[in-house]
């Protein structure tokens, strides 16, 4: 729902009232730092980005732009799966081309170079999203993008991939693939440790994230640290983070890790959010992409790529889907159902299910501990994924495993197996 009136109009605020926080592949986020405001205080604005060559399209359609789909998707769909205490408030607001352009200009000096070369704020949009500011205020906040929490159901894996996929999680294989392609990755971090709920393993996951964060000069998207609402680099940690960790005299960044770990560990091991996310990822991805691809081939015949010609689910379809998922998910064992016997309706269910699992595989959590607000852990970036991505995911899945197997065969990757603590649940 759009909220009207000047109190909900960000374009009536100064651009300098908004401070760049961070960005992902699809959006850029700014926090409100102006004078106390009834709506914007303690809030961020999340604006959509577009590739550089597409951001300046003129939007001359007369109809009102729909609200950003993340709002209805969270309020009507994911809210049925994740307790409200772990979700930010989201509201739609109107913006103008001029205002977005000024916002974009104000952000340039703070943006990562790689992102700047690829995209910028989408000037054709007329709506943005206001959300709870989860990193602002006097204290510190930590953002973790945990990624894939489970090893796949073996029932539908091919003989070529089974051994690799049952011993190595998707994130670990993907990190190796990314590194081989010259991309930055948090190599060594295994999400299965983070999601294990076991203190030792959660600590190990945090240590790997911390080491990568230090080594890659803060340029990994799996760990971000904010102090007073601003993203910090490792070189700023001694001055800015150390006092908040009770280590004002620390002289070595690695000496900060034990205090960092000690502050975060209770929240990470006690929260229900991580096990909820892991359970959703696993049960929504019941067939693995390989099973889904086979089901597509059986139902469609021919060689059309996975998902060809399918439309994105409407919000009504998503709501109906999530209700059916909740009603039928408990104790369901798909491996007992032959793919050949599944109907087209069941295939649509599994396709939506896979799409939704991808949302939970790609979201982040923001943790706040011991600052001026109560301890909390909140999930962000729960946007619906587009159906036309299915075929790319299928290709990516093959590439990641093939590259991993090649790396092992060539002897330049040696790693312990990933252990899925939740596989028997
Ligand atoms: O495929 P993945 O696992 O690499 O995930 C993509 C993310 O890459 P990551 O590996 O986390 O660095 C990627 O993150 P970055 O842009 O690399 O920070 C996006 O989150 C992308 O989602 P979308 O295109 O914005 O909807 C993500 O794509 P989806 O797979 O979720 O569509
Ligand atoms: N409510 C919030 N409060 C504070 N910071 C936020 C909030 N929402 C997002 N951010 C920051 O902005 C960044 C980008 O937001 P988000 O992850 O939603 O973007 P995205 O483009 O969808 O990401 P991805 O590339 O993972 O798809 C986050 O990584 C986080 O640092």
Short mmCIF file of N, CA, C and O and ligand atoms in Angstrom, two decimals, residues 21-29 44 46 48-49 88 90 115 131-136 143 145 221 224 226 231 362-364 366 380-383 385, ligand 2:
data_model
loop_
_atom_site.label_atom_id
_atom_site.label_comp_id
_atom_site.label_asym_id
_atom_site.label_seq_id
_atom_site.Cartn_x
_atom_site.Cartn_y
_atom_site.Cartn_z
N UNK A 21 24.26 3.62 2.70
CA UNK A 21 24.61 2.53 3.63
C UNK A 21 25.39 1.45 2.89
O UNK A 21 26.53 1.12 3.22
N UNK A 22 24.77 0.91 1.85
CA UNK A 22 25.39 -0.21 1.13
C UNK A 22 24.51 -0.56 -0.07
O UNK A 22 23.48 0.09 -0.29
N UNK A 23 24.92 -1.59 -0.81
CA UNK A 23 24.09 -2.02 -1.93
C UNK A 23 24.34 -3.49 -2.23
O UNK A 23 25.33 -4.08 -1.79
N UNK A 24 23.39 -4.08 -2.97
CA UNK A 24 23.58 -5.46 -3.44
C UNK A 24 23.49 -5.44 -4.95
O UNK A 24 23.70 -4.40 -5.58
N UNK A 25 23.15 -6.59 -5.53
CA UNK A 25 23.06 -6.66 -6.98
C UNK A 25 21.87 -5.89 -7.54
O UNK A 25 21.89 -5.44 -8.68
N UNK A 26 20.82 -5.73 -6.73
CA UNK A 26 19.57 -5.18 -7.27
C UNK A 26 19.14 -3.85 -6.67
O UNK A 26 18.35 -3.14 -7.27
N UNK A 27 19.63 -3.51 -5.49
CA UNK A 27 19.16 -2.28 -4.83
C UNK A 27 20.29 -1.53 -4.14
O UNK A 27 21.36 -2.11 -3.85
N UNK A 28 20.01 -0.23 -3.86
CA UNK A 28 20.95 0.60 -3.10
C UNK A 28 20.18 1.13 -1.89
O UNK A 28 18.98 1.42 -2.01
N UNK A 29 20.85 1.24 -0.76
CA UNK A 29 20.15 1.57 0.48
C UNK A 29 20.80 2.78 1.16
O UNK A 29 22.03 2.87 1.25
N UNK A 44 15.50 3.33 6.61
CA UNK A 44 16.32 3.42 5.39
C UNK A 44 15.38 3.50 4.20
O UNK A 44 14.20 3.12 4.29
N UNK A 46 15.18 2.02 0.30
CA UNK A 46 15.79 1.01 -0.58
C UNK A 46 15.30 1.30 -2.00
O UNK A 46 14.10 1.24 -2.26
N UNK A 48 15.68 0.74 -6.27
CA UNK A 48 16.09 -0.25 -7.27
C UNK A 48 17.21 0.28 -8.15
O UNK A 48 17.27 1.48 -8.45
N UNK A 49 18.08 -0.63 -8.59
CA UNK A 49 19.14 -0.27 -9.53
C UNK A 49 18.82 -0.87 -10.90
O UNK A 49 17.96 -1.74 -11.03
N UNK A 88 11.89 -6.73 8.97
CA UNK A 88 11.79 -5.27 9.07
C UNK A 88 10.41 -4.80 8.63
O UNK A 88 9.72 -5.50 7.89
N UNK A 90 8.16 -2.65 6.21
CA UNK A 90 8.37 -2.15 4.84
C UNK A 90 7.18 -1.30 4.43
O UNK A 90 6.04 -1.68 4.68
N UNK A 115 30.67 -2.23 -8.54
CA UNK A 115 29.24 -1.94 -8.68
C UNK A 115 29.05 -0.71 -9.56
O UNK A 115 28.14 -0.67 -10.39
N UNK A 131 12.24 1.12 4.99
CA UNK A 131 12.34 -0.05 5.87
C UNK A 131 12.99 0.35 7.19
O UNK A 131 13.67 1.39 7.27
N UNK A 132 12.80 -0.45 8.21
CA UNK A 132 13.46 -0.23 9.50
C UNK A 132 14.97 -0.15 9.26
O UNK A 132 15.53 -1.02 8.58
N UNK A 133 15.62 0.85 9.84
CA UNK A 133 17.08 0.93 9.74
C UNK A 133 17.68 -0.04 10.75
O UNK A 133 17.57 0.16 11.96
N UNK A 134 18.30 -1.07 10.25
CA UNK A 134 18.82 -2.13 11.13
C UNK A 134 20.29 -1.94 11.49
O UNK A 134 20.86 -2.76 12.20
N UNK A 135 20.90 -0.89 10.94
CA UNK A 135 22.34 -0.71 11.24
C UNK A 135 22.63 0.64 11.89
O UNK A 135 23.74 0.86 12.38
N UNK A 136 21.65 1.55 11.92
CA UNK A 136 21.91 2.91 12.41
C UNK A 136 21.99 2.97 13.93
O UNK A 136 21.96 1.96 14.62
N UNK A 143 26.21 -7.82 9.43
CA UNK A 143 25.34 -8.44 8.42
C UNK A 143 26.03 -9.69 7.89
O UNK A 143 27.20 -9.65 7.51
N UNK A 145 25.49 -12.81 5.06
CA UNK A 145 24.71 -13.43 3.97
C UNK A 145 25.08 -14.91 4.00
O UNK A 145 26.12 -15.30 3.46
N UNK A 221 30.63 -10.18 0.26
CA UNK A 221 29.25 -9.82 0.62
C UNK A 221 28.68 -10.72 1.69
O UNK A 221 27.54 -10.56 2.10
N UNK A 224 29.42 -8.08 6.56
CA UNK A 224 29.58 -6.62 6.57
C UNK A 224 29.49 -6.18 8.02
O UNK A 224 28.69 -6.73 8.79
N UNK A 226 29.01 -2.77 10.51
CA UNK A 226 28.61 -1.36 10.54
C UNK A 226 28.87 -0.80 11.93
O UNK A 226 28.58 -1.46 12.93
N UNK A 231 29.23 1.47 7.06
CA UNK A 231 29.99 0.25 6.78
C UNK A 231 31.45 0.53 7.08
O UNK A 231 31.98 1.56 6.66
N UNK A 362 19.39 -16.64 -0.69
CA UNK A 362 20.11 -15.41 -1.08
C UNK A 362 19.87 -14.25 -0.11
O UNK A 362 20.41 -13.17 -0.32
N UNK A 363 19.07 -14.47 0.94
CA UNK A 363 18.79 -13.33 1.82
C UNK A 363 19.94 -13.16 2.82
O UNK A 363 20.88 -13.95 2.86
N UNK A 364 19.87 -12.08 3.59
CA UNK A 364 20.91 -11.81 4.60
C UNK A 364 20.25 -11.66 5.96
O UNK A 364 19.04 -11.46 6.05
N UNK A 366 20.73 -9.42 9.67
CA UNK A 366 21.48 -8.35 10.35
C UNK A 366 21.32 -8.55 11.85
O UNK A 366 20.21 -8.70 12.37
N UNK A 380 16.77 -9.77 5.88
CA UNK A 380 16.49 -8.75 4.85
C UNK A 380 16.66 -9.39 3.47
O UNK A 380 17.18 -10.50 3.34
N UNK A 381 16.21 -8.63 2.46
CA UNK A 381 16.35 -9.06 1.07
C UNK A 381 15.61 -10.36 0.80
O UNK A 381 16.16 -11.31 0.25
N UNK A 382 14.33 -10.35 1.17
CA UNK A 382 13.48 -11.52 0.90
C UNK A 382 12.63 -11.28 -0.35
O UNK A 382 11.43 -11.50 -0.36
N UNK A 383 13.28 -10.80 -1.40
CA UNK A 383 12.56 -10.48 -2.63
C UNK A 383 12.19 -11.76 -3.39
O UNK A 383 12.96 -12.73 -3.39
N UNK A 385 12.04 -14.14 -6.52
CA UNK A 385 12.95 -14.32 -7.67
C UNK A 385 12.11 -14.50 -8.94
O UNK A 385 10.99 -15.00 -8.90
N1 LIG B 2 16.66 -2.50 6.51
C1 LIG B 2 17.96 -2.27 6.34
N2 LIG B 2 18.67 -1.59 7.27
C2 LIG B 2 19.99 -1.35 7.09
N3 LIG B 2 20.70 -1.73 6.01
C3 LIG B 2 20.05 -2.39 5.04
C4 LIG B 2 18.66 -2.69 5.15
N4 LIG B 2 18.29 -3.36 4.03
C5 LIG B 2 19.39 -3.47 3.28
N5 LIG B 2 20.45 -2.89 3.88
C6 LIG B 2 21.83 -2.83 3.36
O1 LIG B 2 21.80 -2.64 1.97
C7 LIG B 2 22.42 -3.76 1.29
C8 LIG B 2 21.66 -4.06 0.02
O2 LIG B 2 20.35 -4.48 0.36
P1 LIG B 2 19.77 -5.88 -0.16
O3 LIG B 2 20.62 -7.00 0.34
O4 LIG B 2 18.35 -5.90 0.18
O5 LIG B 2 20.03 -5.64 -1.71
P2 LIG B 2 20.00 -6.57 -2.97
O6 LIG B 2 20.48 -5.74 -4.08
O7 LIG B 2 18.66 -7.18 -3.10
O8 LIG B 2 21.07 -7.68 -2.58
P3 LIG B 2 21.50 -9.03 -3.36
O9 LIG B 2 22.65 -8.69 -4.21
O10 LIG B 2 21.86 -9.95 -2.25
O11 LIG B 2 20.29 -9.49 -4.11
C9 LIG B 2 22.37 -4.89 2.32
O12 LIG B 2 23.42 -5.81 2.04
C10 LIG B 2 22.57 -4.13 3.62
O13 LIG B 2 23.94 -3.85 3.84
#
